[in-house]
mmCIF file of C-alpha atoms in Angstrom:
data_model
loop_
_atom_site.group_PDB
_atom_site.id
_atom_site.type_symbol
_atom_site.label_atom_id
_atom_site.label_comp_id
_atom_site.label_asym_id
_atom_site.label_seq_id
_atom_site.Cartn_x
_atom_site.Cartn_y
_atom_site.Cartn_z
ATOM 1 C CA UNK A 33 72.994 14.592 136.558
ATOM 2 C CA UNK A 34 72.503 18.107 137.972
ATOM 3 C CA UNK A 35 69.759 20.466 136.847
ATOM 4 C CA UNK A 36 71.939 22.402 134.387
ATOM 5 C CA UNK A 37 73.281 19.248 132.730
ATOM 6 C CA UNK A 38 69.769 17.840 132.483
ATOM 7 C CA UNK A 39 68.535 21.018 130.829
ATOM 8 C CA UNK A 40 71.425 20.940 128.331
ATOM 9 C CA UNK A 41 70.681 17.317 127.485
ATOM 10 C CA UNK A 42 67.009 18.116 126.990
ATOM 11 C CA UNK A 43 67.934 21.023 124.674
ATOM 12 C CA UNK A 44 70.183 18.749 122.611
ATOM 13 C CA UNK A 45 67.519 16.066 122.291
ATOM 14 C CA UNK A 46 64.939 18.689 121.306
ATOM 15 C CA UNK A 47 67.320 19.942 118.590
ATOM 16 C CA UNK A 48 67.730 16.402 117.254
ATOM 17 C CA UNK A 49 63.965 15.928 117.175
ATOM 18 C CA UNK A 50 63.604 19.178 115.261
ATOM 19 C CA UNK A 51 66.346 18.180 112.804
ATOM 20 C CA UNK A 52 64.790 14.838 111.873
ATOM 21 C CA UNK A 53 61.451 16.341 110.938
ATOM 22 C CA UNK A 54 61.237 16.439 107.144
ATOM 23 C CA UNK A 55 62.096 19.784 105.534
ATOM 24 C CA UNK A 56 63.613 21.126 108.771
ATOM 25 C CA UNK A 57 67.345 20.398 108.413
ATOM 26 C CA UNK A 58 69.011 22.500 105.711
ATOM 27 C CA UNK A 59 72.574 21.510 106.599
ATOM 28 C CA UNK A 60 74.643 20.383 109.588
ATOM 29 C CA UNK A 61 78.379 20.976 109.821
ATOM 30 C CA UNK A 62 80.536 19.272 112.457
ATOM 31 C CA UNK A 63 84.069 20.595 113.039
ATOM 32 C CA UNK A 64 87.028 20.520 115.453
ATOM 33 C CA UNK A 65 87.502 16.733 115.934
ATOM 34 C CA UNK A 66 87.811 15.553 119.526
ATOM 35 C CA UNK A 67 90.524 13.040 118.620
ATOM 36 C CA UNK A 68 93.172 12.484 116.004
ATOM 37 C CA UNK A 69 93.492 9.744 113.428
ATOM 38 C CA UNK A 70 93.492 9.011 109.732
ATOM 39 C CA UNK A 71 89.847 7.952 109.927
ATOM 40 C CA UNK A 72 88.602 11.269 111.365
ATOM 41 C CA UNK A 73 87.702 14.035 108.947
ATOM 42 C CA UNK A 74 88.423 17.608 109.995
ATOM 43 C CA UNK A 75 84.907 18.498 108.945
ATOM 44 C CA UNK A 76 81.698 16.542 108.419
ATOM 45 C CA UNK A 77 78.827 18.002 106.416
ATOM 46 C CA UNK A 78 75.266 16.645 106.368
ATOM 47 C CA UNK A 79 72.628 17.677 103.840
ATOM 48 C CA UNK A 80 69.338 16.235 102.530
ATOM 49 C CA UNK A 81 69.278 14.523 99.133
ATOM 50 C CA UNK A 82 66.404 13.058 97.151
ATOM 51 C CA UNK A 83 66.973 9.573 95.714
ATOM 52 C CA UNK A 84 64.635 7.240 93.889
ATOM 53 C CA UNK A 85 63.997 5.435 97.160
ATOM 54 C CA UNK A 86 62.994 8.684 98.894
ATOM 55 C CA UNK A 87 64.563 11.234 101.249
ATOM 56 C CA UNK A 88 68.093 10.504 102.474
ATOM 57 C CA UNK A 89 70.813 12.529 104.199
ATOM 58 C CA UNK A 90 74.301 12.623 102.727
ATOM 59 C CA UNK A 91 77.201 12.602 105.213
ATOM 60 C CA UNK A 92 80.277 14.021 103.449
ATOM 61 C CA UNK A 93 83.791 13.554 104.845
ATOM 62 C CA UNK A 94 87.202 14.443 103.415
ATOM 63 C CA UNK A 95 90.028 12.046 104.205
ATOM 64 C CA UNK A 96 93.432 12.301 102.533
ATOM 65 C CA UNK A 97 92.082 14.906 100.100
ATOM 66 C CA UNK A 98 89.301 12.617 98.901
ATOM 67 C CA UNK A 99 85.580 12.995 99.490
ATOM 68 C CA UNK A 100 83.609 10.116 100.988
ATOM 69 C CA UNK A 101 79.823 10.028 101.019
ATOM 70 C CA UNK A 102 77.389 7.985 103.050
ATOM 71 C CA UNK A 103 73.666 8.243 102.354
ATOM 72 C CA UNK A 104 71.634 7.700 105.501
ATOM 73 C CA UNK A 105 67.905 6.950 105.478
ATOM 74 C CA UNK A 106 65.708 9.551 107.170
ATOM 75 C CA UNK A 107 64.690 7.129 109.946
ATOM 76 C CA UNK A 108 68.372 6.729 110.930
ATOM 77 C CA UNK A 109 69.253 10.418 110.856
ATOM 78 C CA UNK A 110 68.848 11.055 114.585
ATOM 79 C CA UNK A 111 71.172 8.256 115.686
ATOM 80 C CA UNK A 112 73.764 9.245 113.066
ATOM 81 C CA UNK A 113 73.728 12.886 114.140
ATOM 82 C CA UNK A 114 74.079 11.829 117.767
ATOM 83 C CA UNK A 115 76.980 9.501 116.933
ATOM 84 C CA UNK A 116 78.688 12.181 114.840
ATOM 85 C CA UNK A 117 78.559 14.710 117.674
ATOM 86 C CA UNK A 118 80.584 12.284 119.811
ATOM 87 C CA UNK A 119 83.541 12.826 117.458
ATOM 88 C CA UNK A 120 83.489 16.630 117.268
ATOM 89 C CA UNK A 121 83.716 19.594 119.622
ATOM 90 C CA UNK A 122 81.268 21.818 117.790
ATOM 91 C CA UNK A 123 78.465 21.755 115.245
ATOM 92 C CA UNK A 124 76.298 24.216 113.368
ATOM 93 C CA UNK A 125 72.758 23.181 112.467
ATOM 94 C CA UNK A 126 71.053 25.256 109.774
ATOM 95 C CA UNK A 127 67.360 24.698 110.319
ATOM 96 C CA UNK A 128 64.229 25.913 108.562
ATOM 97 C CA UNK A 129 63.844 28.912 110.883
ATOM 98 C CA UNK A 130 67.100 29.155 112.844
ATOM 99 C CA UNK A 131 70.846 28.516 112.884
ATOM 100 C CA UNK A 132 71.849 26.629 116.042
ATOM 101 C CA UNK A 133 75.400 26.231 117.361
ATOM 102 C CA UNK A 134 76.340 23.350 119.657
ATOM 103 C CA UNK A 135 79.551 22.979 121.689
ATOM 104 C CA UNK A 136 80.971 20.056 123.642
ATOM 105 C CA UNK A 137 83.126 20.656 126.737
ATOM 106 C CA UNK A 138 86.192 18.613 127.712
ATOM 107 C CA UNK A 139 83.986 16.027 129.396
ATOM 108 C CA UNK A 140 81.801 15.698 126.325
ATOM 109 C CA UNK A 141 78.775 17.489 127.755
ATOM 110 C CA UNK A 142 76.819 19.331 125.083
ATOM 111 C CA UNK A 143 75.375 22.827 125.253
ATOM 112 C CA UNK A 144 73.550 25.023 122.792
ATOM 113 C CA UNK A 145 75.470 28.291 122.824
ATOM 114 C CA UNK A 146 73.645 30.175 120.113
ATOM 115 C CA UNK A 147 70.355 30.164 118.285
ATOM 116 C CA UNK A 148 69.874 32.788 115.581
ATOM 117 C CA UNK A 149 66.452 33.188 114.032
ATOM 118 C CA UNK A 150 66.366 33.432 110.212
ATOM 119 C CA UNK A 151 63.684 33.994 107.620
ATOM 120 C CA UNK A 152 61.805 30.758 107.064
ATOM 121 C CA UNK A 153 63.477 28.579 104.463
ATOM 122 C CA UNK A 154 62.785 25.115 103.144
ATOM 123 C CA UNK A 155 65.223 22.290 102.644
ATOM 124 C CA UNK A 156 65.828 21.578 98.974
ATOM 125 C CA UNK A 157 67.243 18.052 98.767
ATOM 126 C CA UNK A 158 69.674 17.496 95.936
ATOM 127 C CA UNK A 159 68.676 14.905 93.391
ATOM 128 C CA UNK A 160 72.161 13.678 92.550
ATOM 129 C CA UNK A 161 75.709 13.422 93.839
ATOM 130 C CA UNK A 162 77.437 16.772 94.347
ATOM 131 C CA UNK A 163 80.424 15.787 92.186
ATOM 132 C CA UNK A 164 78.206 15.838 89.105
ATOM 133 C CA UNK A 165 77.578 19.538 89.607
ATOM 134 C CA UNK A 166 81.242 20.353 89.020
ATOM 135 C CA UNK A 167 81.969 22.333 85.866
ATOM 136 C CA UNK A 168 84.655 19.703 85.177
ATOM 137 C CA UNK A 169 83.328 16.440 86.655
ATOM 138 C CA UNK A 170 85.543 13.750 88.149
ATOM 139 C CA UNK A 171 85.535 10.800 85.757
ATOM 140 C CA UNK A 172 85.314 12.721 82.487
ATOM 141 C CA UNK A 173 88.722 13.073 80.753
ATOM 142 C CA UNK A 174 89.853 16.677 80.252
ATOM 143 C CA UNK A 175 93.038 17.000 78.151
ATOM 144 C CA UNK A 176 94.559 20.004 79.934
ATOM 145 C CA UNK A 177 93.971 18.438 83.376
ATOM 146 C CA UNK A 178 95.640 15.259 82.171
ATOM 147 C CA UNK A 179 98.594 17.246 80.808
ATOM 148 C CA UNK A 180 98.935 19.098 84.127
ATOM 149 C CA UNK A 181 98.898 15.844 86.090
ATOM 150 C CA UNK A 182 95.558 16.515 87.799
ATOM 151 C CA UNK A 183 93.734 13.677 85.996
ATOM 152 C CA UNK A 184 94.664 10.197 84.852
ATOM 153 C CA UNK A 185 94.185 9.218 81.173
ATOM 154 C CA UNK A 186 90.868 7.651 82.265
ATOM 155 C CA UNK A 187 89.636 10.942 83.687
ATOM 156 C CA UNK A 188 89.979 10.145 87.402
ATOM 157 C CA UNK A 189 91.336 12.909 89.628
ATOM 158 C CA UNK A 190 94.784 12.117 91.023
ATOM 159 C CA UNK A 191 94.515 11.769 94.804
ATOM 160 C CA UNK A 192 97.318 14.247 95.574
ATOM 161 C CA UNK A 193 95.737 16.826 93.237
ATOM 162 C CA UNK A 194 92.192 16.733 94.586
ATOM 163 C CA UNK A 195 92.483 20.117 96.317
ATOM 164 C CA UNK A 196 93.726 21.654 93.062
ATOM 165 C CA UNK A 197 90.806 20.013 91.220
ATOM 166 C CA UNK A 198 88.310 21.546 93.657
ATOM 167 C CA UNK A 199 90.017 24.946 93.389
ATOM 168 C CA UNK A 200 89.825 24.865 89.586
ATOM 169 C CA UNK A 201 86.122 24.006 89.688
ATOM 170 C CA UNK A 202 85.379 26.696 92.259
ATOM 171 C CA UNK A 203 87.126 29.249 90.061
ATOM 172 C CA UNK A 204 85.176 28.138 86.984
ATOM 173 C CA UNK A 205 81.894 28.398 88.905
ATOM 174 C CA UNK A 206 82.720 32.030 89.672
ATOM 175 C CA UNK A 207 83.620 32.696 86.035
ATOM 176 C CA UNK A 208 80.455 30.979 84.789
ATOM 177 C CA UNK A 209 78.320 33.393 86.805
ATOM 178 C CA UNK A 210 79.704 36.402 84.920
ATOM 179 C CA UNK A 211 79.878 35.036 81.371
ATOM 180 C CA UNK A 212 76.622 36.888 80.537
ATOM 181 C CA UNK A 213 78.390 40.141 81.497
ATOM 182 C CA UNK A 214 81.098 39.728 78.870
ATOM 183 C CA UNK A 215 80.661 41.572 75.552
ATOM 184 C CA UNK A 216 79.267 39.633 72.600
ATOM 185 C CA UNK A 217 79.696 40.025 68.862
ATOM 186 C CA UNK A 218 83.475 40.394 68.997
ATOM 187 C CA UNK A 219 86.535 38.362 70.015
ATOM 188 C CA UNK A 220 87.197 38.603 73.764
ATOM 189 C CA UNK A 221 90.604 39.607 75.108
ATOM 190 C CA UNK A 222 91.598 38.381 78.576
ATOM 191 C CA UNK A 223 94.799 39.126 80.486
ATOM 192 C CA UNK A 224 95.944 36.977 83.406
ATOM 193 C CA UNK A 225 98.497 38.902 85.465
ATOM 194 C CA UNK A 226 100.955 36.754 87.424
ATOM 195 C CA UNK A 227 99.678 33.545 85.839
ATOM 196 C CA UNK A 228 102.327 31.299 87.436
ATOM 197 C CA UNK A 229 101.955 27.640 86.462
ATOM 198 C CA UNK A 230 98.613 28.622 84.907
ATOM 199 C CA UNK A 231 96.304 25.854 86.136
ATOM 200 C CA UNK A 232 93.480 28.391 86.239
ATOM 201 C CA UNK A 233 94.538 30.093 83.006
ATOM 202 C CA UNK A 234 94.216 26.808 81.123
ATOM 203 C CA UNK A 235 90.932 26.134 82.929
ATOM 204 C CA UNK A 236 89.613 29.542 81.888
ATOM 205 C CA UNK A 237 90.483 28.912 78.239
ATOM 206 C CA UNK A 238 88.877 25.459 78.382
ATOM 207 C CA UNK A 239 85.651 26.905 79.795
ATOM 208 C CA UNK A 240 85.314 29.847 77.422
ATOM 209 C CA UNK A 241 86.833 28.571 74.183
ATOM 210 C CA UNK A 242 86.120 24.828 74.353
ATOM 211 C CA UNK A 243 82.925 24.456 76.409
ATOM 212 C CA UNK A 244 81.238 27.802 75.667
ATOM 213 C CA UNK A 245 82.730 28.128 72.136
ATOM 214 C CA UNK A 246 83.363 31.848 72.570
ATOM 215 C CA UNK A 247 85.908 33.659 70.392
ATOM 216 C CA UNK A 248 88.584 34.422 72.944
ATOM 217 C CA UNK A 249 92.269 35.295 73.211
ATOM 218 C CA UNK A 250 93.950 34.857 76.589
ATOM 219 C CA UNK A 251 97.347 36.288 77.508
ATOM 220 C CA UNK A 252 99.187 34.947 80.553
ATOM 221 C CA UNK A 253 101.843 37.241 82.022
ATOM 222 C CA UNK A 254 104.526 36.289 84.563
ATOM 223 C CA UNK A 255 108.080 37.306 85.499
ATOM 224 C CA UNK A 256 109.489 33.754 85.556
ATOM 225 C CA UNK A 257 110.949 32.754 82.206
ATOM 226 C CA UNK A 258 110.953 29.007 82.950
ATOM 227 C CA UNK A 259 107.276 29.089 83.919
ATOM 228 C CA UNK A 260 106.319 30.984 80.753
ATOM 229 C CA UNK A 261 108.321 28.552 78.627
ATOM 230 C CA UNK A 262 106.554 25.533 80.189
ATOM 231 C CA UNK A 263 103.098 27.098 79.797
ATOM 232 C CA UNK A 264 103.767 28.053 76.174
ATOM 233 C CA UNK A 265 104.905 24.502 75.439
ATOM 234 C CA UNK A 266 101.716 23.033 76.924
ATOM 235 C CA UNK A 267 99.476 25.485 75.024
ATOM 236 C CA UNK A 268 101.212 24.457 71.807
ATOM 237 C CA UNK A 269 100.815 20.781 72.709
ATOM 238 C CA UNK A 270 97.079 21.310 73.194
ATOM 239 C CA UNK A 271 96.924 23.292 69.926
ATOM 240 C CA UNK A 272 95.374 26.239 71.747
ATOM 241 C CA UNK A 273 96.707 28.945 69.455
ATOM 242 C CA UNK A 274 94.675 31.698 71.117
ATOM 243 C CA UNK A 275 96.307 31.080 74.507
ATOM 244 C CA UNK A 276 99.640 32.906 74.711
ATOM 245 C CA UNK A 277 102.165 33.499 77.477
ATOM 246 C CA UNK A 278 104.680 36.321 77.862
ATOM 247 C CA UNK A 279 107.331 37.447 80.321
ATOM 248 C CA UNK A 280 106.413 40.793 81.814
ATOM 249 C CA UNK A 281 105.696 42.965 84.827
ATOM 250 C CA UNK A 282 102.204 44.190 85.698
ATOM 251 C CA UNK A 283 103.282 47.809 86.169
ATOM 252 C CA UNK A 284 105.067 48.032 82.824
ATOM 253 C CA UNK A 285 102.685 46.018 80.668
ATOM 254 C CA UNK A 286 101.428 47.982 77.663
ATOM 255 C CA UNK A 287 100.596 45.126 75.313
ATOM 256 C CA UNK A 288 96.870 45.909 74.984
ATOM 257 C CA UNK A 289 94.694 48.980 74.586
ATOM 258 C CA UNK A 290 91.399 47.226 75.318
ATOM 259 C CA UNK A 291 90.787 44.189 77.536
ATOM 260 C CA UNK A 292 87.457 42.523 78.357
ATOM 261 C CA UNK A 293 88.477 40.518 81.435
ATOM 262 C CA UNK A 294 91.399 40.822 83.834
ATOM 263 C CA UNK A 295 92.437 37.989 86.133
ATOM 264 C CA UNK A 296 94.994 38.461 88.882
ATOM 265 C CA UNK A 297 95.586 35.565 91.254
ATOM 266 C CA UNK A 298 97.967 35.860 94.207
ATOM 267 C CA UNK A 299 99.802 38.933 92.934
ATOM 268 C CA UNK A 300 101.857 40.125 95.908
ATOM 269 C CA UNK A 301 101.082 43.274 97.879
ATOM 270 C CA UNK A 302 100.522 46.346 95.647
ATOM 271 C CA UNK A 303 100.937 44.268 92.464
ATOM 272 C CA UNK A 304 97.257 43.404 92.945
ATOM 273 C CA UNK A 305 96.418 47.116 93.062
ATOM 274 C CA UNK A 306 98.467 47.761 89.931
ATOM 275 C CA UNK A 307 96.551 45.024 88.114
ATOM 276 C CA UNK A 308 93.198 46.418 89.267
ATOM 277 C CA UNK A 309 94.179 49.895 88.059
ATOM 278 C CA UNK A 310 95.165 48.454 84.683
ATOM 279 C CA UNK A 311 91.792 46.712 84.470
ATOM 280 C CA UNK A 312 89.907 49.896 85.321
ATOM 281 C CA UNK A 313 91.950 51.847 82.783
ATOM 282 C CA UNK A 314 91.059 49.344 80.078
ATOM 283 C CA UNK A 315 87.403 49.446 81.058
ATOM 284 C CA UNK A 316 87.386 45.667 81.529
ATOM 285 C CA UNK A 317 83.884 44.215 81.781
ATOM 286 C CA UNK A 318 84.928 41.646 84.413
ATOM 287 C CA UNK A 319 87.709 41.620 87.008
ATOM 288 C CA UNK A 320 88.642 38.557 89.084
ATOM 289 C CA UNK A 321 91.296 38.999 91.759
ATOM 290 C CA UNK A 322 92.599 36.798 94.570
ATOM 291 C CA UNK A 323 95.010 38.958 96.614
ATOM 292 C CA UNK A 324 98.115 37.476 98.212
ATOM 293 C CA UNK A 325 100.413 39.016 100.836
ATOM 294 C CA UNK A 326 99.302 42.516 101.816
ATOM 295 C CA UNK A 327 102.012 44.567 103.533
ATOM 296 C CA UNK A 328 101.357 48.148 102.432
ATOM 297 C CA UNK A 329 98.603 49.047 104.882
ATOM 298 C CA UNK A 330 100.097 46.944 107.692
ATOM 299 C CA UNK A 331 102.879 49.534 107.864
ATOM 300 C CA UNK A 332 100.438 52.461 107.736
ATOM 301 C CA UNK A 333 97.462 51.627 109.936
ATOM 302 C CA UNK A 334 97.346 53.738 113.047
ATOM 303 C CA UNK A 335 94.314 54.270 115.244
ATOM 304 C CA UNK A 336 94.539 54.654 119.050
ATOM 305 C CA UNK A 337 90.998 53.350 119.519
ATOM 306 C CA UNK A 338 92.111 50.054 117.960
ATOM 307 C CA UNK A 339 95.277 49.704 120.063
ATOM 308 C CA UNK A 340 93.989 46.584 121.920
ATOM 309 C CA UNK A 341 93.686 44.907 118.494
ATOM 310 C CA UNK A 342 96.657 46.392 116.650
ATOM 311 C CA UNK A 343 99.198 45.627 119.389
ATOM 312 C CA UNK A 344 98.975 41.942 118.474
ATOM 313 C CA UNK A 345 100.932 41.260 115.283
ATOM 314 C CA UNK A 346 98.791 38.398 114.006
ATOM 315 C CA UNK A 347 95.566 40.353 114.561
ATOM 316 C CA UNK A 348 97.013 43.471 112.966
ATOM 317 C CA UNK A 349 98.074 41.413 109.941
ATOM 318 C CA UNK A 350 94.575 39.965 109.490
ATOM 319 C CA UNK A 351 92.899 43.305 110.101
ATOM 320 C CA UNK A 352 95.222 44.986 107.588
ATOM 321 C CA UNK A 353 94.364 42.361 104.976
ATOM 322 C CA UNK A 354 90.633 42.927 105.521
ATOM 323 C CA UNK A 355 91.024 46.708 105.314
ATOM 324 C CA UNK A 356 93.131 46.338 102.145
ATOM 325 C CA UNK A 357 90.442 44.296 100.397
ATOM 326 C CA UNK A 358 87.707 46.624 101.666
ATOM 327 C CA UNK A 359 89.632 49.547 100.130
ATOM 328 C CA UNK A 360 89.945 47.705 96.823
ATOM 329 C CA UNK A 361 86.276 46.752 96.753
ATOM 330 C CA UNK A 362 85.141 50.307 97.509
ATOM 331 C CA UNK A 363 87.443 51.868 94.938
ATOM 332 C CA UNK A 364 86.200 49.404 92.327
ATOM 333 C CA UNK A 365 82.647 50.470 93.158
ATOM 334 C CA UNK A 366 83.695 54.094 92.772
ATOM 335 C CA UNK A 367 85.086 53.176 89.349
ATOM 336 C CA UNK A 368 81.650 51.911 88.323
ATOM 337 C CA UNK A 369 81.818 48.200 89.159
ATOM 338 C CA UNK A 370 79.386 45.957 90.999
ATOM 339 C CA UNK A 371 81.753 44.284 93.429
ATOM 340 C CA UNK A 372 81.533 41.099 95.497
ATOM 341 C CA UNK A 373 84.002 39.505 97.911
ATOM 342 C CA UNK A 374 83.600 35.734 97.753
ATOM 343 C CA UNK A 375 85.146 32.728 99.496
ATOM 344 C CA UNK A 376 87.438 31.163 96.925
ATOM 345 C CA UNK A 377 88.337 27.913 98.689
ATOM 346 C CA UNK A 378 87.962 26.586 102.237
ATOM 347 C CA UNK A 379 90.022 28.302 104.926
ATOM 348 C CA UNK A 380 91.448 24.913 105.901
ATOM 349 C CA UNK A 381 93.459 24.933 102.657
ATOM 350 C CA UNK A 382 94.764 28.524 102.692
ATOM 351 C CA UNK A 383 94.059 31.792 104.561
ATOM 352 C CA UNK A 384 94.302 33.621 101.193
ATOM 353 C CA UNK A 385 90.761 32.639 100.328
ATOM 354 C CA UNK A 386 89.013 35.858 99.263
ATOM 355 C CA UNK A 387 88.197 36.458 95.618
ATOM 356 C CA UNK A 388 87.196 39.938 94.488
ATOM 357 C CA UNK A 389 84.744 39.744 91.591
ATOM 358 C CA UNK A 390 83.841 43.001 89.884
ATOM 359 C CA UNK A 391 81.465 43.508 86.956
ATOM 360 C CA UNK A 392 81.272 46.826 85.128
ATOM 361 C CA UNK A 393 77.926 48.590 85.450
ATOM 362 C CA UNK A 394 77.512 49.677 89.052
ATOM 363 C CA UNK A 395 74.937 52.383 89.663
ATOM 364 C CA UNK A 396 75.465 53.206 93.336
ATOM 365 C CA UNK A 397 75.487 56.797 94.576
ATOM 366 C CA UNK A 398 79.053 58.011 94.027
ATOM 367 C CA UNK A 399 78.828 60.740 96.659
ATOM 368 C CA UNK A 400 77.792 58.294 99.396
ATOM 369 C CA UNK A 401 80.415 55.752 98.334
ATOM 370 C CA UNK A 402 83.097 58.432 98.369
ATOM 371 C CA UNK A 403 82.087 59.659 101.813
ATOM 372 C CA UNK A 404 82.036 56.130 103.266
ATOM 373 C CA UNK A 405 85.418 55.322 101.759
ATOM 374 C CA UNK A 406 87.070 58.533 103.021
ATOM 375 C CA UNK A 407 85.744 57.956 106.529
ATOM 376 C CA UNK A 408 87.227 54.445 106.604
ATOM 377 C CA UNK A 409 90.538 55.595 105.114
ATOM 378 C CA UNK A 410 90.925 58.499 107.512
ATOM 379 C CA UNK A 411 89.818 56.511 110.579
ATOM 380 C CA UNK A 412 92.614 53.976 110.163
ATOM 381 C CA UNK A 413 95.138 56.548 108.899
ATOM 382 C CA UNK A 414 96.079 55.034 105.552
ATOM 383 C CA UNK A 415 97.177 56.292 102.136
ATOM 384 C CA UNK A 416 96.447 53.382 99.762
ATOM 385 C CA UNK A 417 98.514 52.828 96.629
ATOM 386 C CA UNK A 418 95.375 52.244 94.568
ATOM 387 C CA UNK A 419 94.106 55.788 95.209
ATOM 388 C CA UNK A 420 96.563 57.191 92.697
ATOM 389 C CA UNK A 421 94.307 56.022 89.889
ATOM 390 C CA UNK A 422 91.350 58.024 91.213
ATOM 391 C CA UNK A 423 92.386 61.651 90.832
ATOM 392 C CA UNK A 424 89.184 62.332 88.885
ATOM 393 C CA UNK A 425 87.157 61.671 92.045
ATOM 394 C CA UNK A 426 88.819 64.567 93.904
ATOM 395 C CA UNK A 427 89.442 62.456 96.990
ATOM 396 C CA UNK A 428 89.826 64.674 100.030
ATOM 397 C CA UNK A 429 93.228 64.587 101.636
ATOM 398 C CA UNK A 430 93.527 63.337 105.177
#
């Protein structure tokens, strides 16, 4: 073993020693499997948990859309981490005071390629299985999930629907965070633009009307008549009279004068912008949007400085999508919303994984926001569709 290889091995062993010290390892994530096979998970996550018997580390794998957990005693953590690294090309260790990235070369030799210092943090072992933290736990029968084929009559999640189950729960977590921002003392009106098969629309009604017992009326809107018919039939079957579905287009919809929450999931291209403008016009308290295909700015972006990036179609497409969502987020802030861009579901399931969550009541400096937005817009040479709803801001022309 040459000097460099010896040093790399010593660094790896030192990292393992640091990880096994109690309260040091926050989380370890292994990715990019070295081999292929049904028994190899694309990602392995390790985190501390607290059981009655003491401190353990939970190794979580996903195989065939199902989660598998193995709880490893603290005194076996080092050997399990070492064995796990033999199956993956890279790993990220989140430690008490640093994030450390490890890579394996083609021969399997390990090297630490990055160590980023962070503010000191302490591991907080979970006290129970992660599944129990779901808004809709696996194992507890939920009528609408059974009707949609996600759950069995006994309440077990159908194997082929596990990704959909996780997506529904992730969405409900994001909604739960903003329930306090919804108005009280009156019935709530919610519009879901482009509701499609309405898995999340039914989930939203279940959370607000059934679990939270809030007075709520939800309207699902979509262009497909067969989809609306099926959704209406299921709502009637569940006896959810305050959940209604209609055929309609986002741009032409005039069915409400006041709406408290607007949801728009995977509305194509500028249909997302049209939905956001509707929500702003209604003064909606909460807006939840997961954009889909984004072509408008792809055709417009032009900046010679970025030519090395923009000359590659796939990079230009991704860059355009990021700019599009940055435009939306900034314009929502200018409209008086506190805006967050959140990861909706793992990238391994879909690249369309950004959720825009906006809550009315932003108090940022409008002049600074406007200046920042105009500089971005003019730098990349765009004229966004969504700007047409902001004439009152006197946006400067390019």
